[in-house]
XYZ file of N, CA and C in Angstrom:
414
model
N 0.846 -1.167 0.002
C 0.001 0.000 0.002
C 0.898 1.237 0.000
N 0.524 2.251 -0.762
C 1.236 3.501 -0.766
C 0.821 4.289 0.474
N 1.767 4.825 1.187
C 1.465 5.588 2.380
C 1.688 7.067 2.104
N 0.737 7.898 2.559
C 0.832 9.339 2.380
C 1.765 9.914 3.431
N 2.650 10.774 2.995
C 3.591 11.418 3.890
C 3.306 12.923 3.841
N 2.802 13.519 4.930
C 2.475 14.945 4.891
C 3.702 15.828 4.705
N 4.885 15.304 4.923
C 6.102 16.106 4.796
C 6.759 15.907 3.426
N 6.143 15.129 2.549
C 6.765 14.805 1.271
C 7.065 16.046 0.436
N 6.152 17.005 0.398
C 6.383 18.214 -0.394
C 7.596 18.982 0.122
N 7.708 19.087 1.446
C 8.871 19.788 2.006
C 10.158 19.016 1.737
N 10.084 17.696 1.836
C 11.270 16.875 1.556
C 11.659 16.985 0.089
N 10.678 16.996 -0.802
C 10.942 17.136 -2.229
C 11.572 18.492 -2.527
N 11.064 19.544 -1.862
C 11.623 20.885 -2.078
C 13.064 20.943 -1.579
N 13.301 20.346 -0.407
C 14.676 20.334 0.122
C 15.601 19.586 -0.825
N 15.153 18.435 -1.321
C 15.973 17.644 -2.241
C 16.237 18.427 -3.533
N 15.210 19.104 -4.022
C 15.384 19.926 -5.231
C 16.416 21.020 -4.997
N 16.314 21.707 -3.871
C 17.263 22.781 -3.585
C 18.675 22.224 -3.400
N 18.791 21.068 -2.760
C 20.117 20.448 -2.610
C 20.732 20.167 -3.970
N 19.909 19.622 -4.884
C 20.423 19.322 -6.236
C 20.759 20.608 -6.978
N 19.916 21.620 -6.835
C 20.116 22.880 -7.538
C 21.415 23.544 -7.120
N 21.716 23.495 -5.823
C 22.878 24.191 -5.313
C 24.121 23.310 -5.187
N 23.999 22.028 -5.467
C 25.178 21.162 -5.324
C 26.251 21.546 -6.355
N 27.485 21.400 -5.974
C 28.582 21.783 -6.850
C 28.647 20.909 -8.102
N 28.347 19.624 -7.946
C 28.469 18.711 -9.084
C 27.205 18.659 -9.931
N 26.069 18.968 -9.337
C 24.806 18.855 -10.068
C 24.309 17.430 -10.157
N 25.054 16.494 -9.596
C 24.650 15.086 -9.657
C 23.953 14.712 -8.363
N 23.050 13.764 -8.463
C 22.366 13.263 -7.271
C 21.955 11.828 -7.525
N 21.213 11.274 -6.603
C 20.821 9.870 -6.708
C 19.878 9.598 -7.870
N 19.281 10.631 -8.448
C 18.401 10.444 -9.601
C 19.093 10.827 -10.899
N 20.400 10.881 -10.905
C 21.142 11.100 -12.140
C 21.193 12.545 -12.610
N 21.188 13.510 -11.714
C 21.302 14.901 -12.102
C 20.000 15.541 -12.528
N 18.882 14.960 -12.185
C 17.582 15.498 -12.576
C 17.296 16.760 -11.770
N 16.741 17.756 -12.462
C 16.437 19.010 -11.802
C 14.960 19.221 -11.549
N 14.121 18.313 -12.006
C 12.700 18.473 -11.715
C 12.062 17.102 -11.566
N 10.944 17.118 -10.909
C 10.216 15.907 -10.606
C 8.745 16.150 -10.928
N 8.172 15.424 -11.876
C 6.781 15.683 -12.254
C 5.803 15.322 -11.138
N 4.682 16.049 -11.101
C 3.630 15.785 -10.124
C 2.962 14.450 -10.453
N 2.553 13.743 -9.405
C 1.937 12.420 -9.611
C 0.808 12.203 -8.619
N -0.196 11.463 -9.065
C -1.269 10.971 -8.206
C -1.113 9.466 -8.114
N -1.380 8.901 -6.956
C -1.326 7.459 -6.757
C -2.711 6.998 -6.335
N -3.270 6.061 -7.099
C -4.599 5.530 -6.800
C -4.502 4.035 -6.545
N -5.399 3.533 -5.752
C -5.443 2.104 -5.447
C -6.854 1.611 -5.724
N -6.945 0.549 -6.523
C -8.230 -0.086 -6.790
C -8.147 -1.520 -6.276
N -9.257 -2.246 -6.263
C -9.174 -3.634 -5.808
C -8.259 -4.509 -6.671
N -8.072 -4.133 -7.934
C -7.272 -4.999 -8.817
C -5.916 -4.424 -9.219
N -5.655 -3.124 -8.912
C -4.411 -2.533 -9.396
C -4.058 -1.263 -8.624
N -2.806 -0.854 -8.798
C -2.350 0.454 -8.372
C -2.176 1.271 -9.647
N -2.547 2.542 -9.591
C -2.475 3.392 -10.769
C -1.713 4.656 -10.422
N -0.725 4.983 -11.239
C 0.032 6.230 -11.103
C -0.373 7.120 -12.263
N -0.664 8.384 -11.983
C -0.933 9.356 -13.026
C 0.091 10.466 -12.866
N 0.962 10.599 -13.868
C 2.100 11.503 -13.791
C 1.964 12.581 -14.863
N 2.061 13.846 -14.460
C 1.949 14.969 -15.390
C 3.240 15.139 -16.179
N 3.138 14.950 -17.511
C 4.292 15.101 -18.381
C 3.959 15.897 -19.641
N 3.354 17.082 -19.498
C 3.045 17.853 -20.696
C 4.313 18.234 -21.452
N 4.260 18.122 -22.762
C 5.394 18.489 -23.596
C 6.477 17.441 -23.667
N 6.261 16.273 -23.061
C 7.254 15.208 -23.108
C 6.771 14.133 -24.076
N 7.495 13.914 -25.171
C 7.083 12.860 -26.095
C 7.327 11.480 -25.502
N 6.510 10.516 -25.900
C 6.592 9.159 -25.358
C 7.993 8.575 -25.495
N 8.665 8.852 -26.601
C 10.002 8.276 -26.798
C 11.030 8.839 -25.824
N 10.676 9.882 -25.080
C 11.579 10.452 -24.080
C 11.286 9.962 -22.662
N 10.388 8.970 -22.528
C 10.005 8.466 -21.208
C 10.538 7.045 -21.023
N 11.139 6.798 -19.855
C 11.640 5.465 -19.511
C 10.913 5.011 -18.254
N 10.382 3.802 -18.292
C 9.659 3.204 -17.170
C 10.347 1.887 -16.862
N 10.800 1.700 -15.619
C 11.485 0.453 -15.276
C 11.188 0.042 -13.838
N 11.046 -1.254 -13.649
C 10.893 -1.820 -12.312
C 12.249 -2.357 -11.890
N 12.727 -1.853 -10.757
C 14.025 -2.270 -10.220
C 13.800 -2.747 -8.797
N 13.883 -4.035 -8.582
C 13.593 -4.586 -7.267
C 12.150 -4.279 -6.902
N 11.941 -3.663 -5.752
C 10.591 -3.296 -5.282
C 10.321 -1.813 -5.556
N 10.895 -1.278 -6.633
C 10.727 0.133 -6.940
C 10.375 0.309 -8.416
N 9.456 1.231 -8.688
C 9.105 1.585 -10.055
C 9.693 2.957 -10.328
N 10.502 3.069 -11.372
C 11.161 4.319 -11.704
C 10.630 4.868 -13.026
N 10.323 6.163 -13.014
C 9.895 6.855 -14.217
C 10.885 7.985 -14.439
N 11.484 8.021 -15.613
C 12.465 9.055 -15.902
C 12.350 9.448 -17.371
N 13.054 10.509 -17.710
C 13.044 10.957 -19.088
C 13.560 12.363 -19.204
N 13.153 13.029 -20.289
C 13.649 14.367 -20.570
C 12.587 15.173 -21.299
N 12.358 16.391 -20.818
C 11.503 17.342 -21.538
C 12.443 18.201 -22.376
N 12.276 18.163 -23.713
C 13.180 18.951 -24.556
C 12.892 20.442 -24.423
N 13.939 21.270 -24.589
C 13.708 22.724 -24.559
C 12.941 23.139 -25.809
N 12.151 24.185 -25.679
C 11.413 24.705 -26.825
C 12.350 25.529 -27.685
N 12.355 25.250 -28.977
C 13.230 25.972 -29.896
C 12.451 26.443 -31.126
N 11.141 26.486 -31.028
C 10.299 26.814 -32.170
C 10.029 28.294 -32.323
N 10.790 29.148 -31.657
C 10.506 30.575 -31.671
C 11.748 31.372 -32.091
N 12.184 31.221 -33.347
C 13.374 31.974 -33.765
C 13.135 33.474 -33.673
N 14.145 34.185 -33.211
C 14.057 35.635 -33.087
C 13.295 36.096 -31.867
N 12.890 35.174 -31.005
C 12.130 35.513 -29.814
C 13.024 35.417 -28.587
N 12.872 36.366 -27.680
C 13.614 36.342 -26.421
C 12.617 35.999 -25.321
N 12.883 34.923 -24.598
C 12.027 34.545 -23.486
C 12.264 35.509 -22.327
N 11.214 36.078 -21.789
C 11.311 36.984 -20.656
C 11.275 36.217 -19.331
N 10.652 35.057 -19.342
C 10.597 34.194 -18.161
C 10.407 32.760 -18.646
N 11.046 31.832 -17.980
C 10.878 30.409 -18.268
C 10.623 29.732 -16.932
N 9.382 29.346 -16.677
C 9.025 28.734 -15.410
C 8.771 27.247 -15.518
N 8.485 26.772 -16.714
C 8.233 25.338 -16.859
C 9.570 24.617 -16.978
N 9.803 23.603 -16.153
C 11.097 22.927 -16.156
C 11.347 22.179 -17.464
N 12.614 22.117 -17.830
C 13.050 21.394 -19.009
C 14.200 20.506 -18.589
N 14.570 19.587 -19.472
C 15.686 18.709 -19.195
C 15.245 17.422 -18.513
N 16.184 16.753 -17.851
C 15.898 15.430 -17.274
C 15.000 15.499 -16.041
N 14.185 14.448 -15.891
C 13.317 14.323 -14.713
C 13.345 12.875 -14.252
N 12.895 12.664 -13.028
C 12.792 11.297 -12.510
C 11.865 11.265 -11.302
N 11.195 10.137 -11.146
C 10.381 9.839 -9.955
C 10.599 8.361 -9.658
N 10.510 8.014 -8.396
C 10.612 6.619 -7.978
C 9.502 6.337 -6.977
N 8.868 5.170 -7.123
C 7.754 4.787 -6.264
C 8.020 3.382 -5.730
N 7.839 3.192 -4.414
C 7.974 1.876 -3.807
C 6.784 1.026 -4.231
N 7.066 -0.203 -4.630
C 5.996 -1.113 -5.030
C 5.533 -1.934 -3.837
N 4.228 -2.022 -3.618
C 3.704 -2.857 -2.547
C 4.014 -4.334 -2.818
N 3.967 -5.133 -1.784
C 4.295 -6.562 -1.912
C 3.401 -7.287 -2.905
N 2.132 -6.856 -3.039
C 1.228 -7.565 -3.951
C 1.216 -6.977 -5.367
N 2.121 -6.053 -5.667
C 2.188 -5.479 -7.010
C 2.871 -6.453 -7.963
N 2.320 -6.594 -9.161
C 2.889 -7.474 -10.193
C 3.751 -6.627 -11.126
N 5.021 -6.488 -10.803
C 5.933 -5.647 -11.567
C 6.175 -6.156 -12.985
N 5.838 -7.415 -13.232
C 6.030 -7.997 -14.570
C 4.885 -7.647 -15.513
N 3.792 -7.117 -15.023
C 2.608 -6.866 -15.859
C 2.231 -5.382 -15.912
N 3.196 -4.504 -15.699
C 2.938 -3.069 -15.709
C 2.607 -2.613 -17.125
N 1.597 -1.737 -17.249
C 1.277 -1.125 -18.542
C 1.275 0.390 -18.363
N 1.513 1.096 -19.470
C 1.539 2.555 -19.402
C 1.028 3.147 -20.703
N 0.420 4.320 -20.599
C -0.060 5.059 -21.760
C 0.135 6.551 -21.495
N 0.543 7.276 -22.527
C 0.723 8.714 -22.434
C -0.279 9.376 -23.353
N -1.183 10.168 -22.769
C -2.207 10.852 -23.562
C -2.438 12.238 -22.981
N -2.401 13.236 -23.852
C -2.650 14.624 -23.449
C -1.771 15.069 -22.286
N -0.508 14.634 -22.292
C 0.428 15.059 -21.256
C 0.295 14.343 -19.932
N -0.539 13.304 -19.881
C -0.726 12.543 -18.643
C -0.289 11.095 -18.867
N 0.746 10.688 -18.143
C 1.212 9.305 -18.193
C 0.425 8.511 -17.166
N -0.257 7.466 -17.614
C -1.011 6.602 -16.716
C -0.333 5.248 -16.680
N 0.145 4.872 -15.505
C 0.835 3.600 -15.300
C -0.049 2.722 -14.440
N -0.364 1.523 -14.928
C -1.205 0.579 -14.189
C -0.346 -0.600 -13.757
N -0.364 -0.870 -12.463
C 0.399 -1.962 -11.879
C -0.606 -2.938 -11.277
N -0.884 -4.054 -11.964
C -1.880 -4.998 -11.441
C -1.423 -5.601 -10.114
N -2.410 -5.989 -9.322
C -2.124 -6.722 -8.093
C -2.029 -8.207 -8.431
N -1.131 -8.887 -7.743
C -1.055 -10.333 -7.900
C -2.290 -10.952 -7.269
N -2.778 -12.015 -7.899
C -3.931 -12.726 -7.332
C -3.493 -13.356 -6.016
N -4.339 -13.287 -5.013
C -3.984 -13.949 -3.745
C -3.836 -15.443 -3.957
N -2.893 -16.015 -3.247
C -2.640 -17.461 -3.375
C -3.879 -18.233 -2.912
N -4.220 -19.223 -3.687
C -5.342 -20.090 -3.334
C -4.901 -20.989 -2.167
N -5.733 -21.158 -1.181
C -5.331 -22.049 -0.087
C -5.234 -23.494 -0.587
N -4.188 -24.141 -0.231
C -3.987 -25.546 -0.643
C -4.563 -26.492 0.394
N -4.474 -27.768 0.101
C -4.994 -28.750 1.077
C -4.165 -28.734 2.367
N -4.827 -28.952 3.445
C -4.130 -29.014 4.733
C -3.337 -30.281 4.816
N -2.121 -30.145 5.303
C -1.269 -31.323 5.461
C -0.847 -31.421 6.912
N -0.802 -32.605 7.404
C -0.491 -32.742 8.826
C 0.535 -33.742 9.133
């Protein structure tokens, strides 16, 4: 089960600032400077992650299960479609991103599916069927 942490936003901000101000620019997520917003839902048959990735093409997204962790990473390309234009402000993050989610014990990491539509990545992680009780042995 995913557990809500009321301090997660503050921890994420601290981690972001640490990465921003670090001398090397490297961190445990490979130098990523932004982390997309995500919703985590639980249904009787699956866990569902909805991750905001507007402007990120599907070929720039990597989804991998590593041990008991699901990692989503990729890169939002910089906008270059405005020749002769000077940006006065750039608030939307660009470049590499990453998120990692702990997988519950009943998550089936081998059957994960994902779809990207209208800037929303939806990742479905089915639950493993509960083991059928076997015959009693004595």
